Short mmCIF file of C-alpha atoms in Angstrom, two decimals:
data_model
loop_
_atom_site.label_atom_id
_atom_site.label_comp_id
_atom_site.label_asym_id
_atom_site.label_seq_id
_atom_site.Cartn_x
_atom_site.Cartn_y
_atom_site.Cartn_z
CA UNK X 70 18.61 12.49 48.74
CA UNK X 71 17.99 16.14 48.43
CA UNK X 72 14.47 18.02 49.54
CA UNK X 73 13.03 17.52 45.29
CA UNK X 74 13.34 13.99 45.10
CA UNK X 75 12.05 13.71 48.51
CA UNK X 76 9.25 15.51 47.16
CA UNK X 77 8.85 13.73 43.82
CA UNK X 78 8.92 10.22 46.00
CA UNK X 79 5.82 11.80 48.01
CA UNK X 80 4.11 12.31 45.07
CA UNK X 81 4.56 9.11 43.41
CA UNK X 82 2.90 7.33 46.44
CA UNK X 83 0.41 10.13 46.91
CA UNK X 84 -0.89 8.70 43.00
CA UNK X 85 -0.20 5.19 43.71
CA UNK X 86 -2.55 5.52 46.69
CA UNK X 87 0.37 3.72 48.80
CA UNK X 88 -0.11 3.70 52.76
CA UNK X 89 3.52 3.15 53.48
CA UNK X 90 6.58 3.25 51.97
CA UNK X 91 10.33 2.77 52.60
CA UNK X 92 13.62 3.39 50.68
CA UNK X 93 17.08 2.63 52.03
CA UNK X 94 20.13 4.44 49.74
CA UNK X 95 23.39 5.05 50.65
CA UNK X 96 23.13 4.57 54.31
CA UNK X 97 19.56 6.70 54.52
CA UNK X 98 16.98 5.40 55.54
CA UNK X 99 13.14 7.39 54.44
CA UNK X 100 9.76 5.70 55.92
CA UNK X 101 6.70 7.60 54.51
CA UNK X 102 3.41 6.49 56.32
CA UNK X 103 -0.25 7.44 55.00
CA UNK X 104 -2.48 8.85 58.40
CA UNK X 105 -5.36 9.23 56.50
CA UNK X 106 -5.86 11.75 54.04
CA UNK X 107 -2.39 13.08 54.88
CA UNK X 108 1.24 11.69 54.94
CA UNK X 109 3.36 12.24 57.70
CA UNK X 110 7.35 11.49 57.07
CA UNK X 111 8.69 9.64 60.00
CA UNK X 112 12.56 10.37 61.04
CA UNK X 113 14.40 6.99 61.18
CA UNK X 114 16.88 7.18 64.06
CA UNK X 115 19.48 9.46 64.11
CA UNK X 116 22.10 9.20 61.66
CA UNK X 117 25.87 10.18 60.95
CA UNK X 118 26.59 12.20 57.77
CA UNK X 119 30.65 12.84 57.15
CA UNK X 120 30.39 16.37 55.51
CA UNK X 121 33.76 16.73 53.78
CA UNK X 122 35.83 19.56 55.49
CA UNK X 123 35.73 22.44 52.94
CA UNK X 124 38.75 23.84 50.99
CA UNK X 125 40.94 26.37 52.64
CA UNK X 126 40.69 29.58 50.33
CA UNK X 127 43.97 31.22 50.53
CA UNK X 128 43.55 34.35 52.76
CA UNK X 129 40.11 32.92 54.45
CA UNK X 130 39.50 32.43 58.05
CA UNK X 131 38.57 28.58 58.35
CA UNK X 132 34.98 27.66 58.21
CA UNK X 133 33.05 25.04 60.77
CA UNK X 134 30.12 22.79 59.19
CA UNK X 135 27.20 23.55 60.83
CA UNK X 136 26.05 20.43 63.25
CA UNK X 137 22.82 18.50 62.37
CA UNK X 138 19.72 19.36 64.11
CA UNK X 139 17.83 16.47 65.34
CA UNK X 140 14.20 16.48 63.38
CA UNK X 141 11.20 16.16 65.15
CA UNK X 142 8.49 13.53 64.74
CA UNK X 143 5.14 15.41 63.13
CA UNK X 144 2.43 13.16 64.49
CA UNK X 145 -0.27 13.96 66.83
CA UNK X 146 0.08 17.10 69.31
CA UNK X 147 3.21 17.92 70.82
CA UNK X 148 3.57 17.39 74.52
CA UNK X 149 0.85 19.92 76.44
CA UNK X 150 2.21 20.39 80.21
CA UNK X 151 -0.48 22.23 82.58
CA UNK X 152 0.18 25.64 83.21
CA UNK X 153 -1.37 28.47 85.70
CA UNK X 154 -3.13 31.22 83.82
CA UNK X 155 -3.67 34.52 85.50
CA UNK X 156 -6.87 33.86 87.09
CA UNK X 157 -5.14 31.13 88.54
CA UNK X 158 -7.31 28.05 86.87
CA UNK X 159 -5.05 24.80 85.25
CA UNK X 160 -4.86 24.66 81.64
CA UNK X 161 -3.03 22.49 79.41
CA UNK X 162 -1.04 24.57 76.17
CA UNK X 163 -0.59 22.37 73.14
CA UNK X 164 2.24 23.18 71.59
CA UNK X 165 3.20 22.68 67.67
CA UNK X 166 5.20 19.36 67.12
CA UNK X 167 6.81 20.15 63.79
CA UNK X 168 7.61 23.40 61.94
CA UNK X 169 5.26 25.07 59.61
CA UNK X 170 2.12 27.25 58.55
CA UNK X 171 -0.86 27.23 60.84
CA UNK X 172 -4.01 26.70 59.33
CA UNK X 173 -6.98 27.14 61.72
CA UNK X 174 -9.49 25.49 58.47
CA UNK X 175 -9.15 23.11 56.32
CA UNK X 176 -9.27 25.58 53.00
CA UNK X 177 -9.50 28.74 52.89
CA UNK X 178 -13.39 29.98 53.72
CA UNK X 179 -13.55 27.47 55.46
CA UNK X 180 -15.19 27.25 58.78
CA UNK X 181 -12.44 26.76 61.67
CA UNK X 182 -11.84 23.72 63.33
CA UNK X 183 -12.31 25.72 66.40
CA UNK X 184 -12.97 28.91 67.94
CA UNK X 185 -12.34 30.62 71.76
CA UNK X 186 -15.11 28.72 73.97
CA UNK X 187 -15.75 26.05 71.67
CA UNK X 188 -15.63 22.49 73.56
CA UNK X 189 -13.39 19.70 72.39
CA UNK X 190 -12.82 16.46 72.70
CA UNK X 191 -9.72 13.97 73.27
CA UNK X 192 -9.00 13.37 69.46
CA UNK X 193 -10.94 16.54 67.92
CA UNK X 194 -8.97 17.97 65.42
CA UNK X 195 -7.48 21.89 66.55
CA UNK X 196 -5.49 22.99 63.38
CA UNK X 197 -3.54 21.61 60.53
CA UNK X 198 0.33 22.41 60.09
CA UNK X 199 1.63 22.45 56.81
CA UNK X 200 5.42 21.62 56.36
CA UNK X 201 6.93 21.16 53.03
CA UNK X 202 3.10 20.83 51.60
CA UNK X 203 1.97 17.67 53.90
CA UNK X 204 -0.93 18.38 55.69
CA UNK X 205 -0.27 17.56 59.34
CA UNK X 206 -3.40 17.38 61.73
CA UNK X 207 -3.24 18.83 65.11
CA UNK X 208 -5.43 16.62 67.50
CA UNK X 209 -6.28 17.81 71.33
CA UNK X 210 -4.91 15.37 73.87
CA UNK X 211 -7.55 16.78 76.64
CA UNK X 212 -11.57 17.39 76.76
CA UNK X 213 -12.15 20.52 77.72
CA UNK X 214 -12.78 24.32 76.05
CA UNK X 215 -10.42 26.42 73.94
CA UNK X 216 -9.68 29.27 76.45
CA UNK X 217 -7.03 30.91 73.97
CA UNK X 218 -5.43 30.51 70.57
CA UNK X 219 -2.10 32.01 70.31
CA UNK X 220 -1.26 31.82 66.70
CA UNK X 221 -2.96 33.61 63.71
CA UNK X 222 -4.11 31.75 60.84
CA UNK X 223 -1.76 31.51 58.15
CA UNK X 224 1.49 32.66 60.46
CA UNK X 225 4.69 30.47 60.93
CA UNK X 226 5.40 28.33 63.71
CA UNK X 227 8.11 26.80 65.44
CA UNK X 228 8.74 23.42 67.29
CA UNK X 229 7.67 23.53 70.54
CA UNK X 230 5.45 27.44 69.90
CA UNK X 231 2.34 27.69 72.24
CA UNK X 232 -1.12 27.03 69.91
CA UNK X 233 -3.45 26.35 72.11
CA UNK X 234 -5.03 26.65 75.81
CA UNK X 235 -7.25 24.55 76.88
CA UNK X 236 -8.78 23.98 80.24
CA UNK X 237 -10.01 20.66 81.09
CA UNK X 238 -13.50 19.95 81.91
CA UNK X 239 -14.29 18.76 84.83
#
């Protein structure tokens, strides 16, 4: 399936109001799950493609095919390990779990799901993510207060980037 009828599919179950959804063709496999008022797509184990080898061009050095990177899931927070700061005091970093723009509001003008020295709590939602226009919410995995917030709103991110610090309360 290529990326626009990926899209299209999202769509159609976006206005069919369908929680989950699952196509097999051609050996791939797509399940689409509804988390609310956003859809996460949910990689099916990992899967052999055959690429066919491409023509030799007479005069051409021969060309590799890129290998297939392994996709990440996009639910929830990525893994947060504890970390010293400078002054010394424990702090877990949640880290992005997918790819994409970080929003630190819902819309724009907005207020922001959080701020520096703002208290959460276990399920609070930090950010959202945006990757390939799903809406992915960024929950905290930890009470405790936002002690720094490494990303600006609107920037890229990686899998795996630094968002958040937060030190746990005690």
């Amino acid at each position: 399936m290529t990326l626009d009828e990926i899209k299209q599919l999202i769509e159609f179950i976006k206005g069919h109001e369908l929680h989950e959804f699952e196509l097999e063709q051609d050996g791939v496999k797509i399940r689409i799950k509804s988390g609310g008022n956003h859809y996460n797509v949910a990689p099916m184990p990992q899967m052999q493609m055959q690429m066919p080898a491409p023509l030799p061009i007479l005069g051409a050095a021969p060309v590799a095919a890129p290998a297939p990177a392994p996709a990440p899931a996009a639910t929830g927070a990525a893994a947060a390990a504890p970390s010293d700061t400078e002054e010394g005091s424990e702090v877990f970093i949640v880290k992005s779990p997918i790819v994409g723009t970080f929003y630190r509001a819902a819309e724009p003008g907005s207020k922001d799901f959080v701020s520096i020295g703002d208290t959460v709590r276990k399920g609070q939602v930090l950010c959202i993510i945006e990757a390939m226009k799903l809406m992915n919410e960024i929950d905290s995995e930890y009470d405790g207060e936002v002690t720094s917030i490494y990303v600006e709103n609107g920037q890229a991110v990686q899998y795996g980037e630094r968002l958040f610090a937060i030190k746990p309360s005690n």
